[in-house]
Amino acid sequence: MILYKTLLNCRGRLLDLSTPQVMGIINVTPDSFYDGGKLKTDAELLAAAGKMLEEGAAILDTGGMSSRPGSQEISESTELMRVIPAIESIHKNFPESIISVDTWRGKVAEEAVQAGASMVNDISGGRFDKNLLSVISKLKVPYVLMHMQGTPLTMQFNPVYNESGLDDGGVVKEVFDFLKEKILKLNELGMYDIIVDPGFGFGKTVEHNFGLLNHLDVFKIFGLPMLAGLSRKSMICNVLKVNPHNALNGTTAINAIALMKGAKLLRVHDVKEARETIQLIEKMKDY
């Protein structure tokens, strides 16, 4: 029997993931694939954050550097200039909210936590900044561990995985082995409040993504809450022949599958729809 970790300590606030929750995406970037440049003023930022919290977001994930396919790395100073004032403003106006910082840089993570963040969401799995994991271990905040092949600039240039015998293009075993190795390293650093994210869309073809989704329940063996970041991504758009602005219905369908496969956290642009999806899937458990 697998024992699942469901409570995470977010700097004194307990996040209960025994029931799936929603992470709302707050991008303070000009170039994110769906909502880049939408939040130009502090008033717009706070309106977006307030709406997400009202609709039931348990976490606000705030990022200052786009990780869309083909995106260029920005300077640390630019990332800090974008994300720290945003976190300070959200924390000041919504002091009870749980704020996650979407970064792979140790300095950004440290300053974000000082500004009011209480979770770090890292797309790199600790690969891009050798100081990040030691910084987070000292900060003692929950950590989202994600798999990505390559970098945002290169990750979609013909991603390839070794065949494993499953109908997944080999992606499941490679992601599993990566997460397993990293979880052991995190535990050695005294980090146990971990959320695992298989990294949909990060160095994966459409086929890889659907293979990963089909076998998502494999990752439950870690006994850790699992995040699914599927919102309006190309795996939906390419199949339905729509752009991200018309991918909400597809996102809802794919989120429902992820929940049935064991996801405990949905990272989304559209909180209300994700909360309703969770309510319906949870209702099924009554029968």
CSV table of C-alpha atoms in Angstrom, one decimal:
chain,number,residue,atom,x,y,z
A,1,MET,CA,0.0,0.0,0.0
A,2,ILE,CA,1.4,3.4,-1.0
A,3,LEU,CA,1.2,6.2,1.6
A,4,TYR,CA,0.6,9.5,0.0
A,5,LYS,CA,1.9,12.8,1.3
A,6,THR,CA,-0.9,15.3,1.3
A,7,LEU,CA,0.1,18.1,3.6
A,8,LEU,CA,2.7,20.7,2.6
A,9,ASN,CA,4.1,23.4,4.9
A,10,CYS,CA,4.0,26.7,3.1
A,11,ARG,CA,5.9,28.8,5.6
A,12,GLY,CA,3.4,28.1,8.4
A,13,ARG,CA,0.3,27.6,6.2
A,14,LEU,CA,-0.7,24.0,5.5
A,15,LEU,CA,-1.7,23.2,2.0
A,16,ASP,CA,-3.9,20.1,2.0
A,17,LEU,CA,-3.8,18.1,-1.3
A,18,SER,CA,-5.8,15.2,-0.2
A,19,THR,CA,-8.4,16.7,-2.5
A,20,PRO,CA,-7.1,18.1,-5.8
A,21,GLN,CA,-6.4,21.8,-5.9
A,22,VAL,CA,-5.8,24.5,-8.5
A,23,MET,CA,-2.7,26.6,-9.1
A,24,GLY,CA,-3.5,29.7,-11.0
A,25,ILE,CA,-1.0,31.1,-13.5
A,26,ILE,CA,0.1,34.7,-13.0
A,27,ASN,CA,2.6,35.6,-15.8
A,28,VAL,CA,4.3,39.0,-15.5
A,29,THR,CA,6.0,38.5,-18.8
A,30,PRO,CA,5.6,40.1,-22.2
A,31,ASP,CA,6.1,36.9,-24.2
A,32,SER,CA,4.3,33.9,-22.6
A,33,PHE,CA,2.6,31.7,-25.1
A,34,TYR,CA,-1.0,32.5,-24.1
A,35,ASP,CA,-1.2,35.5,-21.7
A,36,GLY,CA,2.1,37.3,-22.3
A,37,GLY,CA,1.8,41.1,-21.8
A,38,LYS,CA,-1.8,41.0,-20.4
A,39,LEU,CA,-0.8,42.3,-16.9
A,40,LYS,CA,0.8,45.6,-17.6
A,41,THR,CA,-0.2,47.5,-14.4
A,42,ASP,CA,-0.4,46.7,-10.7
A,43,ALA,CA,-4.2,47.1,-10.8
A,44,GLU,CA,-4.4,44.5,-13.6
A,45,LEU,CA,-2.2,42.1,-11.6
A,46,LEU,CA,-4.3,42.4,-8.5
A,47,ALA,CA,-7.5,42.1,-10.4
A,48,ALA,CA,-6.3,38.8,-12.0
A,49,ALA,CA,-5.0,37.5,-8.6
A,50,GLY,CA,-8.2,38.4,-6.8
A,51,LYS,CA,-10.4,36.8,-9.5
A,52,MET,CA,-8.3,33.6,-9.3
A,53,LEU,CA,-8.5,33.4,-5.5
A,54,GLU,CA,-12.3,34.1,-5.6
A,55,GLU,CA,-12.8,31.3,-8.1
A,56,GLY,CA,-10.9,28.9,-5.8
A,57,ALA,CA,-7.2,28.9,-6.6
A,58,ALA,CA,-5.2,27.4,-3.8
A,59,ILE,CA,-1.9,28.7,-5.1
A,60,LEU,CA,-0.9,31.7,-7.3
A,61,ASP,CA,2.1,30.7,-9.5
A,62,THR,CA,3.9,33.9,-10.4
A,63,GLY,CA,6.6,34.0,-13.1
A,64,GLY,CA,8.8,36.6,-14.6
A,65,MET,CA,10.5,34.6,-17.4
A,66,SER,CA,8.7,32.8,-20.2
A,67,SER,CA,9.4,29.1,-20.7
A,68,ARG,CA,7.4,28.7,-24.0
A,69,PRO,CA,9.1,26.7,-26.7
A,70,GLY,CA,11.9,28.7,-28.3
A,71,SER,CA,12.0,31.4,-25.6
A,72,GLN,CA,15.2,33.1,-24.9
A,73,GLU,CA,16.7,33.3,-21.4
A,74,ILE,CA,16.5,36.7,-19.8
A,75,SER,CA,18.9,38.3,-17.3
A,76,GLU,CA,18.6,37.6,-13.6
A,77,SER,CA,18.1,41.4,-13.0
A,78,THR,CA,15.2,41.5,-15.5
A,79,GLU,CA,13.5,38.5,-13.9
A,80,LEU,CA,13.9,40.0,-10.5
A,81,MET,CA,12.6,43.4,-11.7
A,82,ARG,CA,9.4,41.7,-13.1
A,83,VAL,CA,8.6,39.1,-10.5
A,84,ILE,CA,9.6,40.6,-7.1
A,85,PRO,CA,7.3,43.7,-7.2
A,86,ALA,CA,4.4,41.4,-8.4
A,87,ILE,CA,4.9,39.0,-5.4
A,88,GLU,CA,5.2,41.9,-3.0
A,89,SER,CA,2.0,43.4,-4.3
A,90,ILE,CA,0.0,40.1,-4.2
A,91,HIS,CA,1.3,39.3,-0.7
A,92,LYS,CA,0.4,42.8,0.6
A,93,ASN,CA,-3.1,42.7,-0.8
A,94,PHE,CA,-3.9,39.0,-0.3
A,95,PRO,CA,-1.8,38.1,2.8
A,96,GLU,CA,-3.5,34.8,3.3
A,97,SER,CA,-2.8,33.6,-0.3
A,98,ILE,CA,-0.1,30.9,-1.1
A,99,ILE,CA,2.2,32.3,-3.7
A,100,SER,CA,4.5,30.2,-5.8
A,101,VAL,CA,7.4,31.6,-7.7
A,102,ASP,CA,8.1,30.1,-11.1
A,103,THR,CA,11.9,30.3,-11.4
A,104,TRP,CA,15.0,28.2,-11.8
A,105,ARG,CA,17.3,30.7,-10.2
A,106,GLY,CA,18.4,30.5,-6.6
A,107,LYS,CA,18.7,34.2,-6.1
A,108,VAL,CA,15.2,34.8,-7.6
A,109,ALA,CA,13.8,32.1,-5.3
A,110,GLU,CA,15.4,33.5,-2.2
A,111,GLU,CA,14.2,37.1,-2.9
A,112,ALA,CA,10.8,35.9,-3.9
A,113,VAL,CA,10.3,34.1,-0.6
A,114,GLN,CA,11.5,37.2,1.3
A,115,ALA,CA,8.8,39.1,-0.7
A,116,GLY,CA,6.0,36.7,0.3
A,117,ALA,CA,6.2,33.6,-1.8
A,118,SER,CA,6.0,30.2,0.0
A,119,MET,CA,6.7,27.7,-2.8
A,120,VAL,CA,9.2,27.3,-5.7
A,121,ASN,CA,8.1,25.9,-9.0
A,122,ASP,CA,11.2,25.0,-11.0
A,123,ILE,CA,11.0,23.9,-14.6
A,124,SER,CA,14.7,22.8,-14.7
A,125,GLY,CA,14.7,20.1,-12.0
A,126,GLY,CA,17.6,21.9,-10.4
A,127,ARG,CA,19.8,21.6,-13.6
A,128,PHE,CA,20.2,25.2,-14.6
A,129,ASP,CA,21.4,26.8,-11.4
A,130,LYS,CA,23.7,24.7,-9.2
A,131,ASN,CA,22.8,26.8,-6.1
A,132,LEU,CA,19.0,26.5,-6.4
A,133,LEU,CA,18.4,23.3,-4.5
A,134,SER,CA,20.7,24.3,-1.6
A,135,VAL,CA,18.9,27.6,-1.4
A,136,ILE,CA,15.5,26.0,-1.3
A,137,SER,CA,16.6,23.5,1.4
A,138,LYS,CA,17.5,26.5,3.6
A,139,LEU,CA,14.3,28.3,2.8
A,140,LYS,CA,12.3,25.2,3.8
A,141,VAL,CA,9.5,25.8,1.3
A,142,PRO,CA,7.7,23.2,-0.9
A,143,TYR,CA,9.4,22.5,-4.2
A,144,VAL,CA,7.8,21.6,-7.6
A,145,LEU,CA,10.2,19.2,-9.3
A,146,MET,CA,9.6,19.1,-13.1
A,147,HIS,CA,11.1,17.1,-15.9
A,148,MET,CA,12.3,18.8,-19.0
A,149,GLN,CA,14.4,17.6,-21.9
A,150,GLY,CA,16.8,20.4,-23.1
A,151,THR,CA,16.1,24.0,-22.4
A,152,PRO,CA,13.1,26.2,-23.4
A,153,LEU,CA,15.1,27.4,-26.4
A,154,THR,CA,15.9,23.9,-27.7
A,155,MET,CA,13.4,21.5,-26.0
A,156,GLN,CA,11.0,21.1,-29.0
A,157,PHE,CA,13.8,20.5,-31.6
A,158,ASN,CA,13.0,16.8,-32.3
A,159,PRO,CA,12.8,15.5,-28.7
A,160,VAL,CA,13.7,11.7,-28.6
A,161,TYR,CA,13.5,9.1,-25.8
A,162,ASN,CA,14.8,5.6,-25.6
A,163,GLU,CA,12.1,3.0,-26.4
A,164,SER,CA,10.9,1.2,-23.3
A,165,GLY,CA,8.3,-1.3,-24.6
A,166,LEU,CA,5.3,0.9,-23.5
A,167,ASP,CA,3.1,2.7,-26.0
A,168,ASP,CA,4.6,6.0,-24.9
A,169,GLY,CA,7.7,6.5,-27.1
A,170,GLY,CA,10.0,5.8,-24.2
A,171,VAL,CA,9.1,9.0,-22.3
A,172,VAL,CA,7.6,7.4,-19.2
A,173,LYS,CA,10.6,5.5,-18.1
A,174,GLU,CA,13.0,8.4,-18.7
A,175,VAL,CA,10.8,10.8,-16.8
A,176,PHE,CA,10.3,8.3,-14.0
A,177,ASP,CA,14.0,7.7,-13.7
A,178,PHE,CA,14.8,11.4,-13.7
A,179,LEU,CA,12.2,12.1,-11.0
A,180,LYS,CA,13.3,9.2,-8.9
A,181,GLU,CA,17.0,10.3,-8.9
A,182,LYS,CA,16.1,13.9,-8.1
A,183,ILE,CA,13.7,13.0,-5.3
A,184,LEU,CA,16.5,11.0,-3.6
A,185,LYS,CA,18.9,14.0,-3.9
A,186,LEU,CA,16.2,16.3,-2.5
A,187,ASN,CA,15.7,14.0,0.4
A,188,GLU,CA,19.5,14.0,1.1
A,189,LEU,CA,19.2,17.8,1.3
A,190,GLY,CA,16.4,17.4,3.9
A,191,MET,CA,13.6,18.3,1.4
A,192,TYR,CA,10.4,16.3,1.7
A,193,ASP,CA,7.7,18.8,0.8
A,194,ILE,CA,7.9,17.9,-2.9
A,195,ILE,CA,5.4,18.1,-5.8
A,196,VAL,CA,6.3,16.1,-8.9
A,197,ASP,CA,5.5,17.4,-12.4
A,198,PRO,CA,6.2,15.2,-15.4
A,199,GLY,CA,6.6,18.3,-17.6
A,200,PHE,CA,3.9,18.2,-20.3
A,201,GLY,CA,5.1,20.1,-23.3
A,202,PHE,CA,8.7,20.5,-22.1
A,203,GLY,CA,10.8,18.5,-24.6
A,204,LYS,CA,8.0,16.2,-25.7
A,205,THR,CA,6.1,15.6,-28.9
A,206,VAL,CA,2.3,15.4,-29.1
A,207,GLU,CA,2.8,11.6,-29.0
A,208,HIS,CA,5.1,11.7,-26.0
A,209,ASN,CA,2.6,14.0,-24.1
A,210,PHE,CA,-0.3,11.6,-24.7
A,211,GLY,CA,1.8,8.6,-23.8
A,212,LEU,CA,2.8,10.3,-20.6
A,213,LEU,CA,-0.9,11.3,-19.8
A,214,ASN,CA,-2.0,7.7,-20.5
A,215,HIS,CA,0.5,6.3,-18.0
A,216,LEU,CA,0.4,9.2,-15.5
A,217,ASP,CA,-0.7,6.9,-12.7
A,218,VAL,CA,2.7,5.3,-12.8
A,219,PHE,CA,4.1,8.3,-10.9
A,220,LYS,CA,1.8,7.7,-7.9
A,221,ILE,CA,4.4,5.2,-6.7
A,222,PHE,CA,6.5,8.1,-5.4
A,223,GLY,CA,3.8,8.8,-2.8
A,224,LEU,CA,4.0,12.5,-3.6
A,225,PRO,CA,1.4,14.9,-4.9
A,226,MET,CA,1.5,15.3,-8.7
A,227,LEU,CA,1.0,18.5,-10.7
A,228,ALA,CA,-0.4,18.5,-14.2
A,229,GLY,CA,0.4,21.6,-16.3
A,230,LEU,CA,-1.7,21.1,-19.4
A,231,SER,CA,-3.5,24.4,-19.8
A,232,ARG,CA,-4.0,25.5,-23.4
A,233,LYS,CA,-0.8,23.7,-24.5
A,234,SER,CA,0.2,22.6,-28.0
A,235,MET,CA,-0.7,18.9,-27.3
A,236,ILE,CA,-4.3,20.1,-27.2
A,237,CYS,CA,-4.0,22.7,-30.0
A,238,ASN,CA,-2.3,20.4,-32.4
A,239,VAL,CA,-4.9,17.7,-32.1
A,240,LEU,CA,-7.9,20.0,-32.2
A,241,LYS,CA,-6.5,22.4,-34.8
A,242,VAL,CA,-7.1,25.4,-32.6
A,243,ASN,CA,-4.9,28.2,-31.1
A,244,PRO,CA,-4.4,28.6,-27.4
A,245,HIS,CA,-7.2,31.1,-27.2
A,246,ASN,CA,-9.7,28.4,-28.3
A,247,ALA,CA,-8.2,25.6,-26.2
A,248,LEU,CA,-10.2,25.9,-23.0
A,249,ASN,CA,-12.6,23.0,-23.8
A,250,GLY,CA,-9.7,20.7,-24.7
A,251,THR,CA,-7.9,21.8,-21.5
A,252,THR,CA,-10.9,20.8,-19.4
A,253,ALA,CA,-11.2,17.4,-21.1
A,254,ILE,CA,-7.4,16.7,-20.6
A,255,ASN,CA,-7.5,18.0,-17.0
A,256,ALA,CA,-10.3,15.5,-16.2
A,257,ILE,CA,-8.2,12.6,-17.5
A,258,ALA,CA,-5.2,13.8,-15.4
A,259,LEU,CA,-7.3,13.9,-12.3
A,260,MET,CA,-8.6,10.4,-12.9
A,261,LYS,CA,-5.0,9.3,-13.3
A,262,GLY,CA,-4.0,10.7,-10.0
A,263,ALA,CA,-3.1,14.4,-10.4
A,264,LYS,CA,-3.5,16.5,-7.2
A,265,LEU,CA,-2.7,19.9,-8.6
A,266,LEU,CA,-3.9,21.5,-11.9
A,267,ARG,CA,-1.8,24.4,-13.1
A,268,VAL,CA,-4.1,26.5,-15.2
A,269,HIS,CA,-5.0,29.9,-16.8
A,270,ASP,CA,-8.7,29.3,-16.1
A,271,VAL,CA,-9.4,28.6,-12.4
A,272,LYS,CA,-13.2,28.4,-12.4
A,273,GLU,CA,-13.3,25.7,-15.1
A,274,ALA,CA,-10.6,23.7,-13.4
A,275,ARG,CA,-12.4,23.9,-10.0
A,276,GLU,CA,-15.6,22.7,-11.6
A,277,THR,CA,-13.7,19.8,-13.2
A,278,ILE,CA,-12.3,18.8,-9.9
A,279,GLN,CA,-15.8,19.0,-8.3
A,280,LEU,CA,-17.3,16.6,-10.9
A,281,ILE,CA,-14.4,14.1,-10.8
A,282,GLU,CA,-14.5,14.1,-7.0
A,283,LYS,CA,-18.3,13.5,-7.1
A,284,MET,CA,-17.7,10.3,-9.0
A,285,LYS,CA,-16.0,8.9,-5.9
A,286,ASP,CA,-19.3,9.0,-4.0
A,287,TYR,CA,-20.6,6.2,-6.3
